[in-house]
PDB file of C-alpha atoms and ligand atoms in Angstrom:
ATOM      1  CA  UNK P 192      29.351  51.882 141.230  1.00  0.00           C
ATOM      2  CA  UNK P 193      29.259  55.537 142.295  1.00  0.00           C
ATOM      3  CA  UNK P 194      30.552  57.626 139.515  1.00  0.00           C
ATOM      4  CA  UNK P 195      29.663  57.492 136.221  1.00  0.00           C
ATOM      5  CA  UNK P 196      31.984  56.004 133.652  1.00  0.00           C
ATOM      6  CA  UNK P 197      31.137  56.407 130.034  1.00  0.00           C
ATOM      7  CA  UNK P 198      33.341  53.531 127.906  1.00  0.00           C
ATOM      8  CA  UNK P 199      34.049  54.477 124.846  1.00  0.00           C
ATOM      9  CA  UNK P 200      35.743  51.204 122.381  1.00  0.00           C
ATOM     10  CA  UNK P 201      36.685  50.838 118.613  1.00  0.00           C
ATOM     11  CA  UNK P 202      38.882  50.043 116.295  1.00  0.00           C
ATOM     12  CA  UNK P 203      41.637  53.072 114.662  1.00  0.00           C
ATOM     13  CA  UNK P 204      39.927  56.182 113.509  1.00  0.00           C
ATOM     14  CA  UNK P 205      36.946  54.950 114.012  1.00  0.00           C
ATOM     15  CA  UNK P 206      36.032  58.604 115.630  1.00  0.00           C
ATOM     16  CA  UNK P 207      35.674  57.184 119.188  1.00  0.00           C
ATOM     17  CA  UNK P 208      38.235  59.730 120.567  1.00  0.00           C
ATOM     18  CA  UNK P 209      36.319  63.057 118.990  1.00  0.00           C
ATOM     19  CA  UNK P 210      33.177  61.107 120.662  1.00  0.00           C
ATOM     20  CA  UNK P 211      34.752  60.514 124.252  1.00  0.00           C
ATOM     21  CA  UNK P 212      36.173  64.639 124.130  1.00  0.00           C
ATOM     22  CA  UNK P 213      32.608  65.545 123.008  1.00  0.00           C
ATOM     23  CA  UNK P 214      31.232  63.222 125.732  1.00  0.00           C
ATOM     24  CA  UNK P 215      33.630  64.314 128.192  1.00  0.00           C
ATOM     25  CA  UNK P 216      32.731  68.272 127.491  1.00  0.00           C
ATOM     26  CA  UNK P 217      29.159  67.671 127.815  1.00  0.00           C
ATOM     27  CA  UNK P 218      28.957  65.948 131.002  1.00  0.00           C
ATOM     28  CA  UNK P 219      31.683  67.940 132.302  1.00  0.00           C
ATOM     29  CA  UNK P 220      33.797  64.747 132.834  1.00  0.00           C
ATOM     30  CA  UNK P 221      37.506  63.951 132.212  1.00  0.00           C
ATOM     31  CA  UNK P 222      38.622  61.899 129.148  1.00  0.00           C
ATOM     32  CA  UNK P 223      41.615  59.420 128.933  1.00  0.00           C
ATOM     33  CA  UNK P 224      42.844  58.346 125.587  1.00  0.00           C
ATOM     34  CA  UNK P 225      43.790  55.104 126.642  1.00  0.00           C
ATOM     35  CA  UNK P 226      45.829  54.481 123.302  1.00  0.00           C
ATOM     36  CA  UNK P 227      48.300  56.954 124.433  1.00  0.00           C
ATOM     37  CA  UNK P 228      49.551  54.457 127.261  1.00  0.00           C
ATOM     38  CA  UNK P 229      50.581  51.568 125.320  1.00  0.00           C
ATOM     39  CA  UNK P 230      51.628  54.080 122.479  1.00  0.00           C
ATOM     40  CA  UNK P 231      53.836  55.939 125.109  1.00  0.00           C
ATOM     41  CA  UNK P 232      55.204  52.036 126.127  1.00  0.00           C
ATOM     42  CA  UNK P 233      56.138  51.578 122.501  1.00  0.00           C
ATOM     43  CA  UNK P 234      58.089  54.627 121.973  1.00  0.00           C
ATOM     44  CA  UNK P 235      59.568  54.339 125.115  1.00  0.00           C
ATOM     45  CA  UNK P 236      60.602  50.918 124.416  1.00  0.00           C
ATOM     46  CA  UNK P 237      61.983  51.599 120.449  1.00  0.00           C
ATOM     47  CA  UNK P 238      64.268  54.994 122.055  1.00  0.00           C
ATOM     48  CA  UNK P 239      66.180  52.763 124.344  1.00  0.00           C
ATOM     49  CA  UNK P 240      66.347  50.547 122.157  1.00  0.00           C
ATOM     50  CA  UNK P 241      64.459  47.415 123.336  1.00  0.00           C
ATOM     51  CA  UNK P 242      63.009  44.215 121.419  1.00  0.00           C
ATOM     52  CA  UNK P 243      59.094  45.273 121.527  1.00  0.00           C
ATOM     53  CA  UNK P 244      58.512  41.427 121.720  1.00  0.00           C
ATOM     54  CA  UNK P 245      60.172  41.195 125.477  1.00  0.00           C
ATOM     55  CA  UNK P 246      57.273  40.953 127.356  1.00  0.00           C
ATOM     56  CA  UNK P 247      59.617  41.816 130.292  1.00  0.00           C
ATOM     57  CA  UNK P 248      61.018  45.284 129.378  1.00  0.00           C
ATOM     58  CA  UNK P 249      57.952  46.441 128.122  1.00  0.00           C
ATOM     59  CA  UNK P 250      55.956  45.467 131.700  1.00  0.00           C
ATOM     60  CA  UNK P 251      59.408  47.804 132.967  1.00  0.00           C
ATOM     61  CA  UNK P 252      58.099  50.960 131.024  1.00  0.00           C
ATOM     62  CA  UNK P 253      54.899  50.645 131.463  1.00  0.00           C
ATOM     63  CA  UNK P 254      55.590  50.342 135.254  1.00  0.00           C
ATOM     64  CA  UNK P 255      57.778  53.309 134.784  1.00  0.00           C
ATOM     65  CA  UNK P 256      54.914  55.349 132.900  1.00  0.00           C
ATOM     66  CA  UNK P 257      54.057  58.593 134.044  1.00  0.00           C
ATOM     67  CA  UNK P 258      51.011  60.797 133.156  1.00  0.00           C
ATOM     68  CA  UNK P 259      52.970  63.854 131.732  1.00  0.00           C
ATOM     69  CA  UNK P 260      54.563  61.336 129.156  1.00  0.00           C
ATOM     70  CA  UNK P 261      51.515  61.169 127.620  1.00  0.00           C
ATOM     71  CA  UNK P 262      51.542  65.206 126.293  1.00  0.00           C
ATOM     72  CA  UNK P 263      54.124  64.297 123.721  1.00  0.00           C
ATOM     73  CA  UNK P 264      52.571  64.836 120.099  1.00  0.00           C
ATOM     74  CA  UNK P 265      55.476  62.297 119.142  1.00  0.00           C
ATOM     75  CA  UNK P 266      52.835  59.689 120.229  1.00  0.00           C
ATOM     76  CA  UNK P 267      50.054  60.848 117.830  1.00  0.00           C
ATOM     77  CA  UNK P 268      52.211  59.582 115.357  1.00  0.00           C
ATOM     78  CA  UNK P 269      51.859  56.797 112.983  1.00  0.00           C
ATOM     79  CA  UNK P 270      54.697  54.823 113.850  1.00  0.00           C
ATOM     80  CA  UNK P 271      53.662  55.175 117.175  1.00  0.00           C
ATOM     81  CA  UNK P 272      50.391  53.662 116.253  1.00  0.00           C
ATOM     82  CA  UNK P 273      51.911  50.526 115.243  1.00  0.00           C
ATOM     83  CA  UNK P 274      54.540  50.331 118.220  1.00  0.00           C
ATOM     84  CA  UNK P 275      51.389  50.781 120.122  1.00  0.00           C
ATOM     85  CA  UNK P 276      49.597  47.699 118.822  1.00  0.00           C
ATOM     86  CA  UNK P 277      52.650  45.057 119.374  1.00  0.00           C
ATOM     87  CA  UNK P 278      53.120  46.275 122.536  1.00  0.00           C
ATOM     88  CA  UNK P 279      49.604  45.889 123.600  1.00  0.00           C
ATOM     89  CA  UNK P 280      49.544  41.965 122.747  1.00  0.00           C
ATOM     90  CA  UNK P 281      51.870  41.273 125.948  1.00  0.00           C
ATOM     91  CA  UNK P 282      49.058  40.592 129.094  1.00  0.00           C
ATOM     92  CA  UNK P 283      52.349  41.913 131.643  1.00  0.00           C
ATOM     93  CA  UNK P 284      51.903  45.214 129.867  1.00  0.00           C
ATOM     94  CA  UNK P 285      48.428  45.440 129.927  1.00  0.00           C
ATOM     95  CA  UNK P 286      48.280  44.424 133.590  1.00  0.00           C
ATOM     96  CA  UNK P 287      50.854  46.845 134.653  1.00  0.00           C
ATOM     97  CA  UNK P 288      48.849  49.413 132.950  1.00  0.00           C
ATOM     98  CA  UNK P 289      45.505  48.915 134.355  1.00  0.00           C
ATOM     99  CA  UNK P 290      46.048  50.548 137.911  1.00  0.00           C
ATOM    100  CA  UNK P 291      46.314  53.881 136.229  1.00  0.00           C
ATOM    101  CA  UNK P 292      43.031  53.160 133.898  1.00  0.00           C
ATOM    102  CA  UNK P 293      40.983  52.597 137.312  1.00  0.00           C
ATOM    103  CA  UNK P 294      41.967  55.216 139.092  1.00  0.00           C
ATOM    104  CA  UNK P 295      41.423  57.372 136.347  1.00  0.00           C
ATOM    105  CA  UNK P 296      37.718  55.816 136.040  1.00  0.00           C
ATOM    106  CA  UNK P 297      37.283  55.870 139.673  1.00  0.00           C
ATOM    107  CA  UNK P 298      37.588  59.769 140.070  1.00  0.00           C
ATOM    108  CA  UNK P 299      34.378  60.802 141.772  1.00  0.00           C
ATOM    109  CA  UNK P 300      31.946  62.200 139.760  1.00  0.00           C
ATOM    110  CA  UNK P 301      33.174  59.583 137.062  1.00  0.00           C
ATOM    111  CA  UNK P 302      34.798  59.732 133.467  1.00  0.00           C
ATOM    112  CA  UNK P 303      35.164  58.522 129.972  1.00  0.00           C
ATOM    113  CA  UNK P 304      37.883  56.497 128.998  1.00  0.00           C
ATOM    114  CA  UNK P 305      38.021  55.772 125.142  1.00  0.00           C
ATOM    115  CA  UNK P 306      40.195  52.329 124.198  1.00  0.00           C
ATOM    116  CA  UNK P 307      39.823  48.862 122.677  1.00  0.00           C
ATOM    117  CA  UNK P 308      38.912  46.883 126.295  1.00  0.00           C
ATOM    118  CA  UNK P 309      37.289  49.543 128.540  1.00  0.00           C
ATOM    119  CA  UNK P 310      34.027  48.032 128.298  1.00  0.00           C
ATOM    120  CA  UNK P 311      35.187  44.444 127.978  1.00  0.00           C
ATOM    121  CA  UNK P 312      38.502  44.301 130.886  1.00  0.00           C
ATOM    122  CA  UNK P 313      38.853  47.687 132.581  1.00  0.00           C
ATOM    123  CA  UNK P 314      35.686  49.064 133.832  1.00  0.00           C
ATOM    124  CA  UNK P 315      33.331  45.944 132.675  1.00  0.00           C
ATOM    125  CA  UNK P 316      30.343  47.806 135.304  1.00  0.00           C
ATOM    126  CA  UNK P 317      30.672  51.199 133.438  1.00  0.00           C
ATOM    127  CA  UNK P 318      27.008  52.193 133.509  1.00  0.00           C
ATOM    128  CA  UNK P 319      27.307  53.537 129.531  1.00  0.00           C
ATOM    129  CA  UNK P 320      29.215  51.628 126.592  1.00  0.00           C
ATOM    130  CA  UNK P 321      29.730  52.215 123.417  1.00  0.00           C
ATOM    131  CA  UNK P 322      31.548  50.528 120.572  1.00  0.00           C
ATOM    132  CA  UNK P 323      32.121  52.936 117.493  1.00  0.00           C
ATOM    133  CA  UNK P 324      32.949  51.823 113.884  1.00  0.00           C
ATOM    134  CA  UNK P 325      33.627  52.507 110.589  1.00  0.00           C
ATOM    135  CA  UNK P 326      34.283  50.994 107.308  1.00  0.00           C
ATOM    136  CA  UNK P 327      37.956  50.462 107.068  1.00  0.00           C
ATOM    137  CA  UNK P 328      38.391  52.546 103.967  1.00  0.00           C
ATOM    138  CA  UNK P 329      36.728  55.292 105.914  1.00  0.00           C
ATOM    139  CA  UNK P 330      38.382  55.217 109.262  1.00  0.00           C
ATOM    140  CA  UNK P 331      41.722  55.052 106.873  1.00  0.00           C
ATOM    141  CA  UNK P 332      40.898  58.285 104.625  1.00  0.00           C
ATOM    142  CA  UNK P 333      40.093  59.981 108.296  1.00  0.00           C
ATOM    143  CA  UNK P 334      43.345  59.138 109.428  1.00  0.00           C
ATOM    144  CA  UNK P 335      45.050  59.805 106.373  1.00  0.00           C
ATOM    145  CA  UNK P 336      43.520  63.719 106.836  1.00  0.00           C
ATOM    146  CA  UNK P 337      44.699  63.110 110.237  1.00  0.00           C
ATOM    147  CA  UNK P 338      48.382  62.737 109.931  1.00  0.00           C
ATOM    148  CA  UNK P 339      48.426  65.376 107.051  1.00  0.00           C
ATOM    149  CA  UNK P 340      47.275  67.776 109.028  1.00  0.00           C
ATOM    150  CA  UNK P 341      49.605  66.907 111.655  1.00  0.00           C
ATOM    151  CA  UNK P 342      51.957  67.167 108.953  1.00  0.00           C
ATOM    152  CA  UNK P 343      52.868  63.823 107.852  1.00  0.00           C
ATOM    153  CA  UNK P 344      53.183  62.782 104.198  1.00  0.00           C
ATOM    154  CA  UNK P 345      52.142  59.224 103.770  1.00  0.00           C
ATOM    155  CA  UNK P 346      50.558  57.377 100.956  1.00  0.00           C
ATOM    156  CA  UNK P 347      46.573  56.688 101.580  1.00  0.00           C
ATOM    157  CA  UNK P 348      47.092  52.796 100.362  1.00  0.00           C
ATOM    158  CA  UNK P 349      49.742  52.560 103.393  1.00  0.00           C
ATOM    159  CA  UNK P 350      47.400  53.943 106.134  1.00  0.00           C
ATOM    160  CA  UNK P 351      44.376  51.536 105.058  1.00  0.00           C
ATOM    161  CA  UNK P 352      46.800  48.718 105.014  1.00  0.00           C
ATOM    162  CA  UNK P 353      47.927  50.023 108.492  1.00  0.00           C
ATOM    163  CA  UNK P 354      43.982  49.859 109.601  1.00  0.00           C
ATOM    164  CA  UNK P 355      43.873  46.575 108.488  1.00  0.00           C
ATOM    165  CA  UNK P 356      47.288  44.924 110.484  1.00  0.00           C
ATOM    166  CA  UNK P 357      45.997  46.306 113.784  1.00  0.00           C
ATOM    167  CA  UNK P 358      43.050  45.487 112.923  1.00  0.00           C
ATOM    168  CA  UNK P 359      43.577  42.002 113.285  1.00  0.00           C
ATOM    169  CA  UNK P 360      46.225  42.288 115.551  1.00  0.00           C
ATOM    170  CA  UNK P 361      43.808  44.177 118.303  1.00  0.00           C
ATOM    171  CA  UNK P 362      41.041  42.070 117.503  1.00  0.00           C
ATOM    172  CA  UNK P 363      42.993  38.738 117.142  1.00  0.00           C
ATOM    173  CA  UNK P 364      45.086  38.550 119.907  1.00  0.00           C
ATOM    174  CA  UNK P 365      44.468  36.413 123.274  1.00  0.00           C
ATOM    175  CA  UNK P 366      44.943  39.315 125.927  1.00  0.00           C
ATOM    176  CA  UNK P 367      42.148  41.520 125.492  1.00  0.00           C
ATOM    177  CA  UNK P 368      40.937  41.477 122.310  1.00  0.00           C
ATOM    178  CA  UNK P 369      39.459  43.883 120.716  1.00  0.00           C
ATOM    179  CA  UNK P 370      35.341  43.364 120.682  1.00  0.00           C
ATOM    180  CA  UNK P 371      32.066  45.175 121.522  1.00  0.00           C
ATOM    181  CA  UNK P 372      30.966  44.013 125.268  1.00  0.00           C
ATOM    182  CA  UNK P 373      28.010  42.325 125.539  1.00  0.00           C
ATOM    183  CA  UNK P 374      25.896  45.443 126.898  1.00  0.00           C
ATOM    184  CA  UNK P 375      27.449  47.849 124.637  1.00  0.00           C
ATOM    185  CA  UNK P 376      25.480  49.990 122.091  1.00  0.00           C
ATOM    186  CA  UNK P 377      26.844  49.583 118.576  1.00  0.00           C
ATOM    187  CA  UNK P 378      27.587  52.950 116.557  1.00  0.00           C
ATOM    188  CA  UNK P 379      28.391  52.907 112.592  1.00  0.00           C
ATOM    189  CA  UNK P 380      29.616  56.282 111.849  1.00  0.00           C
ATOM    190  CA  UNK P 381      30.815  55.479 108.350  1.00  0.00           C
ATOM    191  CA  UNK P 382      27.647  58.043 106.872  1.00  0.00           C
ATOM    192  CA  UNK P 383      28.074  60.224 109.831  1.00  0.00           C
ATOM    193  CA  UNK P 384      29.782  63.676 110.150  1.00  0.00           C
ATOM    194  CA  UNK P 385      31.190  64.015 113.304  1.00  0.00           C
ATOM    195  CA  UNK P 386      28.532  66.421 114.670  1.00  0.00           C
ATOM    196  CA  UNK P 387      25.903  63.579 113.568  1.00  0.00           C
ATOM    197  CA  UNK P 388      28.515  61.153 115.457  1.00  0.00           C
ATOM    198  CA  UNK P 389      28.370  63.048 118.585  1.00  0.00           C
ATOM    199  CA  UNK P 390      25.073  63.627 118.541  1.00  0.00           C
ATOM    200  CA  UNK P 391      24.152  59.707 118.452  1.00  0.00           C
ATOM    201  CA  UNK P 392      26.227  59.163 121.166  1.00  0.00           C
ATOM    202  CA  UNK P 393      24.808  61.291 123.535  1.00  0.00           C
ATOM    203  CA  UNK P 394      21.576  60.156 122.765  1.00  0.00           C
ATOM    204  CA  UNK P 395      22.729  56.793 123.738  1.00  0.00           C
ATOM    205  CA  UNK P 396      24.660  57.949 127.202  1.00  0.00           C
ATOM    206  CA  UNK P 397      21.387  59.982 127.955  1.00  0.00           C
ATOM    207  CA  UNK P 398      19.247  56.866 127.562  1.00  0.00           C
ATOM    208  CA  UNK P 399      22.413  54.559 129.726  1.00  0.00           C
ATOM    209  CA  UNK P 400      22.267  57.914 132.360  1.00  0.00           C
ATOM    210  CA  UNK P 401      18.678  58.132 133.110  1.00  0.00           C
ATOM    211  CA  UNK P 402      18.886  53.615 133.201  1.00  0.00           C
ATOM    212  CA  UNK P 403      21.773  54.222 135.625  1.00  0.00           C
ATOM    213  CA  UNK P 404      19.839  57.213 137.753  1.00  0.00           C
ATOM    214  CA  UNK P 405      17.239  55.241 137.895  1.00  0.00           C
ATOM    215  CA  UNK P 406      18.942  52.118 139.377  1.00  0.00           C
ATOM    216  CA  UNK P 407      20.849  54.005 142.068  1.00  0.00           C
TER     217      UNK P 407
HETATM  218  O1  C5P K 782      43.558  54.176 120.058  1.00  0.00           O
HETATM  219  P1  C5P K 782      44.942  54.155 119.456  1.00  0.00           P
HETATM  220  O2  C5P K 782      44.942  53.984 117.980  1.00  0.00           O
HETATM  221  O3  C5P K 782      45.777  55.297 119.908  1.00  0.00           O
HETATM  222  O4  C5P K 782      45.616  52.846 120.083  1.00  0.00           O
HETATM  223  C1  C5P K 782      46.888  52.408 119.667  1.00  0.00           C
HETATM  224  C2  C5P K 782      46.989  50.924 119.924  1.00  0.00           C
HETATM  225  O5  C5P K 782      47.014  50.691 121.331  1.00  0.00           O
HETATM  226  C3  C5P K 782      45.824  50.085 119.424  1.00  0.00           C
HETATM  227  O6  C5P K 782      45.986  49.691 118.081  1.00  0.00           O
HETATM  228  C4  C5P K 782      45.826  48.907 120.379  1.00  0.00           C
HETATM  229  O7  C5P K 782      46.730  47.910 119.975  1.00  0.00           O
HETATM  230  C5  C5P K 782      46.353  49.498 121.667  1.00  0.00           C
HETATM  231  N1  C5P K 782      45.295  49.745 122.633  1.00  0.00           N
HETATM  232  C6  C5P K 782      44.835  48.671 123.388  1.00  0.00           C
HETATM  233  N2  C5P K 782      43.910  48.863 124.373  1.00  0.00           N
HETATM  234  C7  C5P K 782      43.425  50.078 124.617  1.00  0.00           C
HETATM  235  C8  C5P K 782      43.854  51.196 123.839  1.00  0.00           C
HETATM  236  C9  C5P K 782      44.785  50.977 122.839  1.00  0.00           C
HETATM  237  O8  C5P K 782      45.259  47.537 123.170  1.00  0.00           O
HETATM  238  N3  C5P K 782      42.533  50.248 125.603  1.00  0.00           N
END
């Protein structure tokens, strides 16, 4: 592959999206949060009113996606968190999504793309993976900061029980589970700040830049 793609997966809150921007800043690349797709499908999907288990009308708006319905901080939401993960079961949605993933990863010069499958389904030959967790009860006091500074009230207890649902809905579903790819590096940023979080992870796209120089 000609451009190089920097995969970023994890689970919720993780910190995978600060990584990829950090990433994306330092190599002078462009990021996509991949999560705001299938959370723009879901909210799309709830406002007119459709049954988020039709397989059919969701492949519709997903189809029907365009990229400046992702700006909308509606979708940073928590509710669009969870519309997110029960769309993102249905393999028509996720297919009908995955033209606009590739072309994004194909710009020349490359990119990072943060998600749950970008290692594992849509760029499996990225030349730099990595998978970033956390301890649940860590990623969920992050995003409990999160959506208070955003300004939403919500009860810790609720967003670790959140983490936990799509948790095993991401990881546990058929289409595209959520997992580490086989050639990914593993990072653990529970005892990290996110400048010691960043900092890993460009030591590991360094290493997975000079492997990929090298190979070309
Ligand atoms: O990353 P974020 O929390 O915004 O993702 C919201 C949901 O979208 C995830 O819980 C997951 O179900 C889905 N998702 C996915 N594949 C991706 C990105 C997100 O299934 N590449």
């Amino acid at each position: 592959m000609a451009s190089f793609v920097i995969a970023v997966d994890g689970p919720a809150a993780s910190g995978k999206g600060t990584i990829a921007t950090r990433l994306g800043a330092h190599y002078g690349l462009p990021v996509l949060d991949t999560g705001l797709l299938y959370r723009a499908v879901g909210v799309l999907m709830r406002a007119a009113g459709e049954d988020l288990d039709d397989e059919g009308a969701g492949c519709a708006a997903a189809t029907m996606l365009t990229a400046d319905q992702l700006d909308d901080p509606r979708l940073r939401s928590r509710a669009a968190g969870e519309l997110a993960s029960r769309v993102a079961v249905h393999p028509r949605v996720r297919a009908a999504l995955m033209d606009f993933q590739r072309t994004f990863a194909g710009q020349p010069g490359g990119a990072v793309l943060d998600g749950r499958d970008i290692g594992t389904v849509v760029v499996p030959d990225a030349p730099a993976k990595l998978y970033v967790t956390a301890a649940p009860a860590v990623r969920a006091t992050r995003r409990w900061n999160q959506l208070k500074a955003q300004g939403e009230a919500v009860a810790y207890e609720d967003v670790l029980a959140d983490i936990r649902v799509r948790d095993a809905r991401d990881g546990g579903r058929d289409a595209a589970p959520m997992r580490p790819a086989q050639d990914a590096a593993l990072l653990d940023t529970s005892e990290m700040t996110i400048e010691q979080a960043a900092d890993a992870a460009r030591r590991i796209v360094e290493a997975a830049r000079a492997r990929w120089l090298s190979s070309r």
